[in-house]
PDB file of C-alpha atoms in Angstrom:
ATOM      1  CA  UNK A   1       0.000   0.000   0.000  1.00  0.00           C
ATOM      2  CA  UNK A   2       2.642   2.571  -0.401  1.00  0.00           C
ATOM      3  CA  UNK A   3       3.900   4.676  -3.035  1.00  0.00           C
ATOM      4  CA  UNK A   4      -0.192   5.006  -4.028  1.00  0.00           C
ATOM      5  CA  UNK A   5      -0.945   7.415  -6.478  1.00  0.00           C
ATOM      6  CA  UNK A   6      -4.741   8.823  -6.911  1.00  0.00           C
ATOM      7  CA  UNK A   7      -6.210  11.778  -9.451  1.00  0.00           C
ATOM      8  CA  UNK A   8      -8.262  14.089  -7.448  1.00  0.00           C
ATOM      9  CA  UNK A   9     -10.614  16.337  -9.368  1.00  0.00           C
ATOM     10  CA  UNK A  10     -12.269  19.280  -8.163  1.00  0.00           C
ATOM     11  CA  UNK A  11      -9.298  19.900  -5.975  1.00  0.00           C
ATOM     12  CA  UNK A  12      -9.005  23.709  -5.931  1.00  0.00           C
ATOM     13  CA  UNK A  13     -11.332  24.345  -2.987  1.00  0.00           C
ATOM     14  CA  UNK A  14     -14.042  22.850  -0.557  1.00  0.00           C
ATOM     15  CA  UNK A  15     -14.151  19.276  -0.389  1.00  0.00           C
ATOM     16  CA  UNK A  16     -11.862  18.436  -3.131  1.00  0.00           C
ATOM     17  CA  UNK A  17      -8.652  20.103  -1.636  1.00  0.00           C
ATOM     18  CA  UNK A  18      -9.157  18.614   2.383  1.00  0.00           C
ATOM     19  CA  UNK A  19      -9.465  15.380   0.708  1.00  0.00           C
ATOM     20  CA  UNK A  20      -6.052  16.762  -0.971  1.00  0.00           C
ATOM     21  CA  UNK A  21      -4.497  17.531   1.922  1.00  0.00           C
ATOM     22  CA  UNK A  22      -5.773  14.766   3.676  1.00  0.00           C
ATOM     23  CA  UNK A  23      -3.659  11.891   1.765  1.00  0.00           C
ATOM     24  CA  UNK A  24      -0.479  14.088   1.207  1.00  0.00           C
ATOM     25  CA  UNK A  25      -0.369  14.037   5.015  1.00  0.00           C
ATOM     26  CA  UNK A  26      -1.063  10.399   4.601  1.00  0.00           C
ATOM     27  CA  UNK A  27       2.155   9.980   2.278  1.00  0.00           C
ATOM     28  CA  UNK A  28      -0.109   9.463  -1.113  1.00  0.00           C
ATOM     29  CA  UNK A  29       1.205  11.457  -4.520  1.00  0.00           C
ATOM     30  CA  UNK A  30      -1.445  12.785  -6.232  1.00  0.00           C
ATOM     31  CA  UNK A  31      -2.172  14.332  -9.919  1.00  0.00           C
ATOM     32  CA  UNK A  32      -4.878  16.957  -9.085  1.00  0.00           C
ATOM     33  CA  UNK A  33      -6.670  18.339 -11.943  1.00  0.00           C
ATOM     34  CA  UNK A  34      -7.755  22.111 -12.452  1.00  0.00           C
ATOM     35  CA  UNK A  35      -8.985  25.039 -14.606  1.00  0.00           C
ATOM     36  CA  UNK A  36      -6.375  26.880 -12.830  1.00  0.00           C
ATOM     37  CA  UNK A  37      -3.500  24.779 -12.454  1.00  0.00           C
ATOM     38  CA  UNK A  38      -0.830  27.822 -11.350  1.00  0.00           C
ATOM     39  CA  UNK A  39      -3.004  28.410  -8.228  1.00  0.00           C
ATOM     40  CA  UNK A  40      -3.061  24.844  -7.150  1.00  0.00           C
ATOM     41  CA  UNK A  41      -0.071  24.614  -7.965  1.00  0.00           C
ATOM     42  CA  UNK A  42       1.243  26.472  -5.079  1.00  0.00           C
ATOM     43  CA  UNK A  43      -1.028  25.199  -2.708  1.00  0.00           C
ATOM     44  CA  UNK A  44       0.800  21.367  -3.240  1.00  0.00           C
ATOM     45  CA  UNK A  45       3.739  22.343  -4.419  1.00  0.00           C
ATOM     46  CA  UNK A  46       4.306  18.762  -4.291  1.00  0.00           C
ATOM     47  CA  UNK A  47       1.934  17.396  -6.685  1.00  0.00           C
ATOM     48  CA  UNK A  48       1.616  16.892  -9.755  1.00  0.00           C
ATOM     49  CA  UNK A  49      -0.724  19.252 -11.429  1.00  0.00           C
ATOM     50  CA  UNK A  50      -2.555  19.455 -14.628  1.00  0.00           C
ATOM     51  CA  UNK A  51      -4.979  21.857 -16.533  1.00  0.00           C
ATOM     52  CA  UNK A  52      -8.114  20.063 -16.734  1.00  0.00           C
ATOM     53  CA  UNK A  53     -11.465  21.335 -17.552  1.00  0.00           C
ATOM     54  CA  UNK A  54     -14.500  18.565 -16.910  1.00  0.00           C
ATOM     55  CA  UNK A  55     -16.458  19.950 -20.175  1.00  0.00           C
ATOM     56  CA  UNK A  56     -13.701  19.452 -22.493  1.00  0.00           C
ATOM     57  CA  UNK A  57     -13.108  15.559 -22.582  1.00  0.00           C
ATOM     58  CA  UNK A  58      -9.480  16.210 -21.895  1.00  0.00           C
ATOM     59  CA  UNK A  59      -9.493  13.220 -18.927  1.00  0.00           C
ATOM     60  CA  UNK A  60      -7.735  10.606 -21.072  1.00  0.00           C
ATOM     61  CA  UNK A  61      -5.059  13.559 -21.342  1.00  0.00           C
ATOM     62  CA  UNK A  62      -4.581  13.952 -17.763  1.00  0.00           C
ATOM     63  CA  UNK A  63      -4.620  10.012 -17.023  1.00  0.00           C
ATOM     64  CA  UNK A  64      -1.848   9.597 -19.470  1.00  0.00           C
ATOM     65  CA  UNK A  65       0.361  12.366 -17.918  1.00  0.00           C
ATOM     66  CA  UNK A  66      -0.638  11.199 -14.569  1.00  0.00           C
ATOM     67  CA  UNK A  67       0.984   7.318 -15.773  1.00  0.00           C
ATOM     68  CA  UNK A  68       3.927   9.233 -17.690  1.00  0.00           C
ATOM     69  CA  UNK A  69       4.656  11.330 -14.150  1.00  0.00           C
ATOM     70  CA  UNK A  70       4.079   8.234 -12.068  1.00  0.00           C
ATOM     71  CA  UNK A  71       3.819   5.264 -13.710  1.00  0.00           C
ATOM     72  CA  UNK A  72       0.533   3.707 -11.644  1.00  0.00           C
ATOM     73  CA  UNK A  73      -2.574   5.148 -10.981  1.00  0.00           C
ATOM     74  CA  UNK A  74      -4.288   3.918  -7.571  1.00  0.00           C
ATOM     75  CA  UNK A  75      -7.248   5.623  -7.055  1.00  0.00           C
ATOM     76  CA  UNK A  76      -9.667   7.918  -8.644  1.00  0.00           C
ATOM     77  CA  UNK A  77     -11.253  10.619  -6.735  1.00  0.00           C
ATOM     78  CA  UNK A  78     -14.387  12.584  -8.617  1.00  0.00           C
ATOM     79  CA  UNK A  79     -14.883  15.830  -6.146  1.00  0.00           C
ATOM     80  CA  UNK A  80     -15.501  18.436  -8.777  1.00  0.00           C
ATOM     81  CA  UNK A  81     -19.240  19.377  -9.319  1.00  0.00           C
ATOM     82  CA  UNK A  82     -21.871  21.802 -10.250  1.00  0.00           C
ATOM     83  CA  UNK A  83     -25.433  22.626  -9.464  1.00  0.00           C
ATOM     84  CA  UNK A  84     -28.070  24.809 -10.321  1.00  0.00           C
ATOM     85  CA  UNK A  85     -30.878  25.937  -8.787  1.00  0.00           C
ATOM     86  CA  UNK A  86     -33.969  25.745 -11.337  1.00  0.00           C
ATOM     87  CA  UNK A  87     -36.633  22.146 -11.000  1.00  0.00           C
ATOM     88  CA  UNK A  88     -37.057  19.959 -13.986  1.00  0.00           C
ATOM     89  CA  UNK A  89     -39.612  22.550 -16.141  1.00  0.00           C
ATOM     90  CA  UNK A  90     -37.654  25.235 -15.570  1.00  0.00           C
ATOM     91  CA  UNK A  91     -34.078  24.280 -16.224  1.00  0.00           C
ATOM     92  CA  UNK A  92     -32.331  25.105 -20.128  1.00  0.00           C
ATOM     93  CA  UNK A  93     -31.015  22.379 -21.972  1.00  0.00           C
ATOM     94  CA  UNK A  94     -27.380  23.847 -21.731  1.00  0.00           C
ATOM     95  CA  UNK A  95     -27.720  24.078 -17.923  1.00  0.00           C
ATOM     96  CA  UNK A  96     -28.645  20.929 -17.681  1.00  0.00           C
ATOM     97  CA  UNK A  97     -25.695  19.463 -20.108  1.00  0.00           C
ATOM     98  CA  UNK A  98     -23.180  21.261 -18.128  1.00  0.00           C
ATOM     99  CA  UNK A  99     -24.575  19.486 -15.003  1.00  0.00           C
ATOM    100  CA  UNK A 100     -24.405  16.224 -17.065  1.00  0.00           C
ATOM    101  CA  UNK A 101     -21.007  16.882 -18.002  1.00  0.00           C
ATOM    102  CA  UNK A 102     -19.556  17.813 -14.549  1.00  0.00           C
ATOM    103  CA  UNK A 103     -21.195  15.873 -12.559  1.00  0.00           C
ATOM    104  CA  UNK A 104     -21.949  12.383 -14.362  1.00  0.00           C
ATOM    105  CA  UNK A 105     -19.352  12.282 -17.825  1.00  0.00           C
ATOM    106  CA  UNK A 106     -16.663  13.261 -16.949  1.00  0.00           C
ATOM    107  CA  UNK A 107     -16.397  11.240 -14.120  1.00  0.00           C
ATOM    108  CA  UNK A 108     -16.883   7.979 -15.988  1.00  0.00           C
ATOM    109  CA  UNK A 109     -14.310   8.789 -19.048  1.00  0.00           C
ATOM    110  CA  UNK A 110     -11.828   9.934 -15.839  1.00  0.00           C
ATOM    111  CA  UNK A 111     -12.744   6.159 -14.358  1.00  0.00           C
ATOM    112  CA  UNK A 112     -12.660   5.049 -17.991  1.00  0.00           C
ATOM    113  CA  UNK A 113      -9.104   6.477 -19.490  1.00  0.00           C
ATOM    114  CA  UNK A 114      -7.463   4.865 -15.704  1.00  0.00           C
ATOM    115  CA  UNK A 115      -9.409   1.852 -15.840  1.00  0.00           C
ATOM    116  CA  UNK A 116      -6.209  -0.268 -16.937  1.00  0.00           C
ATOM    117  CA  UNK A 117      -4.409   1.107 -14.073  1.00  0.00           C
ATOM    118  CA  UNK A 118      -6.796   0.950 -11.305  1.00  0.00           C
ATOM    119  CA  UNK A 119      -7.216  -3.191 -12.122  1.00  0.00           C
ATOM    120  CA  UNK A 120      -3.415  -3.799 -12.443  1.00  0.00           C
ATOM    121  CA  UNK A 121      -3.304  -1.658  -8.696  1.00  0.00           C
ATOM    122  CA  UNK A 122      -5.396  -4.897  -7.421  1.00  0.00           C
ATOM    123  CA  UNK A 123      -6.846  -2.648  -4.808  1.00  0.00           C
ATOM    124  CA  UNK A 124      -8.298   0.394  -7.297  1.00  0.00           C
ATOM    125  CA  UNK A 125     -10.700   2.671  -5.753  1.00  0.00           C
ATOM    126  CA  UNK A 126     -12.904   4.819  -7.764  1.00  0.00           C
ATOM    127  CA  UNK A 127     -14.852   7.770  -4.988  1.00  0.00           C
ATOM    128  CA  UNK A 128     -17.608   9.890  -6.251  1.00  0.00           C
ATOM    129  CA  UNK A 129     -18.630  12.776  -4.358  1.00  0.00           C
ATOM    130  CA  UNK A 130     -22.529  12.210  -5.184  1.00  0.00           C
ATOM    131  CA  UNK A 131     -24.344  13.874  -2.255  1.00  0.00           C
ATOM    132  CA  UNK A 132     -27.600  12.526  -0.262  1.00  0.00           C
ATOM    133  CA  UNK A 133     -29.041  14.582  -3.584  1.00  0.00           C
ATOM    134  CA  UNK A 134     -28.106  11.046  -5.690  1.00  0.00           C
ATOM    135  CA  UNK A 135     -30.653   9.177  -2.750  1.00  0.00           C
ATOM    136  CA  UNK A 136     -33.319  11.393  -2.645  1.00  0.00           C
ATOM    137  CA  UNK A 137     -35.046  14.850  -3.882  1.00  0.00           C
ATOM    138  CA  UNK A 138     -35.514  17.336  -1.614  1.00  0.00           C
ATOM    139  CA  UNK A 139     -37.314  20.346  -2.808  1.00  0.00           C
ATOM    140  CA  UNK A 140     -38.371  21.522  -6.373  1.00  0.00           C
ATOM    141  CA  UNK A 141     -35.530  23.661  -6.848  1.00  0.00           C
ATOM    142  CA  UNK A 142     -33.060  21.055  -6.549  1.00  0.00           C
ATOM    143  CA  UNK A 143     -34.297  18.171  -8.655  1.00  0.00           C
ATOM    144  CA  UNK A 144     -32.657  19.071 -11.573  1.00  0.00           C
ATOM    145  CA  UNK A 145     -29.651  18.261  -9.781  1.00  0.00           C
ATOM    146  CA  UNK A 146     -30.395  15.598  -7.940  1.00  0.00           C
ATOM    147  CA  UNK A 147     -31.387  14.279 -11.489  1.00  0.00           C
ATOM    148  CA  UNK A 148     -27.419  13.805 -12.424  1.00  0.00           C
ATOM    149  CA  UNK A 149     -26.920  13.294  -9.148  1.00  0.00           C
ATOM    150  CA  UNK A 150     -29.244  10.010  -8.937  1.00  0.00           C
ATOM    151  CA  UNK A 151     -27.187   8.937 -12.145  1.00  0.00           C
ATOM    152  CA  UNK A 152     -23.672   9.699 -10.646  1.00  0.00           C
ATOM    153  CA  UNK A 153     -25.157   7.561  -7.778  1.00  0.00           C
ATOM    154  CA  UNK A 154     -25.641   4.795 -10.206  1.00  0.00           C
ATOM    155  CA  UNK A 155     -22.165   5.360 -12.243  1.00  0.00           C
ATOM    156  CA  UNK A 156     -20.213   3.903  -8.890  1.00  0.00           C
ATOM    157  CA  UNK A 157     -22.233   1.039  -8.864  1.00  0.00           C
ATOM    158  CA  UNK A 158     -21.874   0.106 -11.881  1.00  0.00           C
ATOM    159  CA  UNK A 159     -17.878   0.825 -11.600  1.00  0.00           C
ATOM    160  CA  UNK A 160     -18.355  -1.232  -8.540  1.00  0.00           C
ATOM    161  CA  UNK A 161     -19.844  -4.256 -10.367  1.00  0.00           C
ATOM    162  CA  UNK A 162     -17.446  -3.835 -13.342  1.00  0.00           C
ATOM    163  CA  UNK A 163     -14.188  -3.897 -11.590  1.00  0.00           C
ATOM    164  CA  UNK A 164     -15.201  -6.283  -8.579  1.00  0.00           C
ATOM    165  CA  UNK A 165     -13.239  -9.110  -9.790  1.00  0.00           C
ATOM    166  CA  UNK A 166      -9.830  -6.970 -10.730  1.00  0.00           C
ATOM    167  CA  UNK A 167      -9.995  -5.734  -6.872  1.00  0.00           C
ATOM    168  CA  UNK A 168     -11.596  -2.138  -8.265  1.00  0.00           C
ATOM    169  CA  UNK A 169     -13.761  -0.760  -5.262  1.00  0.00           C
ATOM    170  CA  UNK A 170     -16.220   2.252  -5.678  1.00  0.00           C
ATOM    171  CA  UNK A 171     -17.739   4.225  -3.002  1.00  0.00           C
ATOM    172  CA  UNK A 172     -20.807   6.735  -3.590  1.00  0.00           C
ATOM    173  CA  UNK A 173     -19.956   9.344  -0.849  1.00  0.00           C
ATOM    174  CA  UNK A 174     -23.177  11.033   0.122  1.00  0.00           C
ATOM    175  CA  UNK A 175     -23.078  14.264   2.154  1.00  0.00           C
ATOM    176  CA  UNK A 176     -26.139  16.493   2.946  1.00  0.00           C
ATOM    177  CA  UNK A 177     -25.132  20.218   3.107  1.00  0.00           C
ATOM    178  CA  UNK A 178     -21.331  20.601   3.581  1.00  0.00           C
ATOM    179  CA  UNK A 179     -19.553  24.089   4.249  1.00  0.00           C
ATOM    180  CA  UNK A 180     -18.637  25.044   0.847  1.00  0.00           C
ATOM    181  CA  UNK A 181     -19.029  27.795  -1.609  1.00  0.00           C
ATOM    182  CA  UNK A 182     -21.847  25.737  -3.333  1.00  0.00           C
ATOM    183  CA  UNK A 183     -23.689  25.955   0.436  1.00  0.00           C
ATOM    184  CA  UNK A 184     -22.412  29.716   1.099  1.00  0.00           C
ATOM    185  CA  UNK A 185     -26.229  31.011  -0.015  1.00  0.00           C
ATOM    186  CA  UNK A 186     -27.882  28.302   2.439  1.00  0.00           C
ATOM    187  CA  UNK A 187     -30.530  29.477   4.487  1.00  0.00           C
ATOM    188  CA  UNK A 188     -31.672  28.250   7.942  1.00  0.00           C
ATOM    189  CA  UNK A 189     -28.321  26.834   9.005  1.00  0.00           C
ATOM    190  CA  UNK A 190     -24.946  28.088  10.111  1.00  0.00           C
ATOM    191  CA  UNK A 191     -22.177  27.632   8.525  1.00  0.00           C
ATOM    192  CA  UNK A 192     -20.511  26.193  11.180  1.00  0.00           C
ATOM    193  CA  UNK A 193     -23.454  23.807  12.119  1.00  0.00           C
ATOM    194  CA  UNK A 194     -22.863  21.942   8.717  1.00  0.00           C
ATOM    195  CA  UNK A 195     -20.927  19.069   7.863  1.00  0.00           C
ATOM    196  CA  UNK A 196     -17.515  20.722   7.811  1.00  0.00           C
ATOM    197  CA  UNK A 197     -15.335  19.469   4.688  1.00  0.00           C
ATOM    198  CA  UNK A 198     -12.607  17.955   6.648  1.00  0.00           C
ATOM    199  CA  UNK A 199     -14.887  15.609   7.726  1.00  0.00           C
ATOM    200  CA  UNK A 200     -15.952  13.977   3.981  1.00  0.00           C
ATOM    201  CA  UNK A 201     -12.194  13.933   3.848  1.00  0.00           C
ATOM    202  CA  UNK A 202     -11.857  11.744   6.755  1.00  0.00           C
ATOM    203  CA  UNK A 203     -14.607   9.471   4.811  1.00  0.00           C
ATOM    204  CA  UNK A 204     -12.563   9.233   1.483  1.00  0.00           C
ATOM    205  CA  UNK A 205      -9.608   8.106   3.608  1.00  0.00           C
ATOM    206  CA  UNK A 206     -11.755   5.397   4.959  1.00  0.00           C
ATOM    207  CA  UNK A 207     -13.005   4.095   1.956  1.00  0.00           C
ATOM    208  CA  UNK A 208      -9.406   4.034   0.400  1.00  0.00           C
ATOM    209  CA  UNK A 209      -8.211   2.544   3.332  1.00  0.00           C
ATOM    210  CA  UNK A 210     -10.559  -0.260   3.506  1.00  0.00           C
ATOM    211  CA  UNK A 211      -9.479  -3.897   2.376  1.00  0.00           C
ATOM    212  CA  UNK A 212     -11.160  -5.288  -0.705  1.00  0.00           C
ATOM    213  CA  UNK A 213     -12.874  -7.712   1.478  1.00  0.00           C
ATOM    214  CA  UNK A 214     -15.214  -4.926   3.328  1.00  0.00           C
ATOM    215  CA  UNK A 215     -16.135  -2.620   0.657  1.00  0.00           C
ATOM    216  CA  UNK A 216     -18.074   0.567   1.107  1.00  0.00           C
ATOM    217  CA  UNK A 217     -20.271   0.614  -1.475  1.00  0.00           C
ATOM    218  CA  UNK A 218     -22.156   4.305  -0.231  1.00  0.00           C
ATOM    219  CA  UNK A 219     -21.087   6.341   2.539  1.00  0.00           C
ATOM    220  CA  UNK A 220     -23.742   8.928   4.038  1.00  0.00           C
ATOM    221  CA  UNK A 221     -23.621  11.357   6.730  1.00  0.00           C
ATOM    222  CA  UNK A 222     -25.505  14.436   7.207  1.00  0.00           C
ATOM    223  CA  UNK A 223     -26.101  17.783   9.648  1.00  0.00           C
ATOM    224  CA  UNK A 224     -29.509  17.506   9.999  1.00  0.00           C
ATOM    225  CA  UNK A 225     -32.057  14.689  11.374  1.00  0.00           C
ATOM    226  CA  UNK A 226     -33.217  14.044   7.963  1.00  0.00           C
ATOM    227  CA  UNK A 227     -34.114  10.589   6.817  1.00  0.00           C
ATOM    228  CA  UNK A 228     -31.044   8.795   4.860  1.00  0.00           C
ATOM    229  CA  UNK A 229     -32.470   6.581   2.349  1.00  0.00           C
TER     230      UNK A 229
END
């Protein structure tokens, strides 16, 4: 288990960059992929660090740097996503596509273009941040996402089921409302009484941690009393 090497998307801020900071304290080298790769850049100076943007289809790009830079690819961490706040009438079809794109493609041709890698690791883990959106719909406003959200849900399962036998595990992590910039116009909660980021960090290490014998196939947690199903 040493020497592992994972591609973090979505790394920049929020979840994405504890989970970053997480496993270079935990002695993992990573290939974090960004819009704006000079910024990250200096934040882990240490890691390798590629322009990526998750409408563009360049992840086969950034898996084959990743293997040039490395040589192995270990894990595959999907952290980068986008919402918007409009119910299934309302919502444009470009609005929609982008949330498609971001939150559902790209993952899968980032899964996809390491695939190779993450079955010759023998313990490959593939983590999607989905959000307790994938399990359920809360409100109007947010069905549109939960829409790709339901299907990102179903993309690790199917990664799950696809690389069981080549020791590929995928885990669906599932947080409620988290202390991000995508929460920052929340209303009826504090910041500070959400799920703080460092703590979905704390889950990722777990499920990449985790023998292949006791797989986490979805990982939940949540601020609020609400029903997890």
């Amino acid at each position: 288990m040493e020497n592992r090497v994972a591609l973090i998307s979505g790394a920049s801020g929020g979840i994405g960059a504890c989970i970053a900071q997480l496993l270079t304290q935990r002695g993992w080298s990573l290939s974090l992929g960004a819009r704006d790769p000079d910024a990250l850049a200096q934040r882990f100076p240490d890691a390798h660090v590629v322009r990526h943007d998750a409408t563009a289809c360049d992840e086969a790009e950034w898996v084959a740097a990743a293997r040039a830079r490395f040589g192995r690819i270990d894990a595959v961490i999907c952290s980068a996503g986008v919402t918007s706040p409009h119910d299934v009438i309302e919502i444009e079809d470009d609005a929609l596509e982008r949330m498609w794109e971001i939150n559902v493609k790209s993952p899968r041709r980032l899964a996809r273009a390491a695939w190779p890698d993450l079955c010759a690791s023998g313990q490959g883990r593939v983590i999607l941040l989905v959000s307790l959106s994938g399990k359920r719909v809360r409100s109007a406003a947010s069905a549109s996402y939960a829409v790709t959200k339901h299907a990102a849900l179903a993309l690790s399962h199917g990664l799950r089921r696809k690389g069981w036998e080549d020791g590929v595990r995928a885990t669906a992590i599932c947080p409620g409302r988290v202390r991000t910039n995508m929460t920052s116009g929340v209303t009826g909660i504090a910041p500070e009484n959400m799920t703080q980021p460092e703590n979905v960090a704390e889950m990722v290490g777990l499920a990449l941690d985790m023998p292949n014998t006791a797989s986490l196939a979805e990982m939940m947690v949540n601020c609020d009393p609400e029903d997890q199903y």
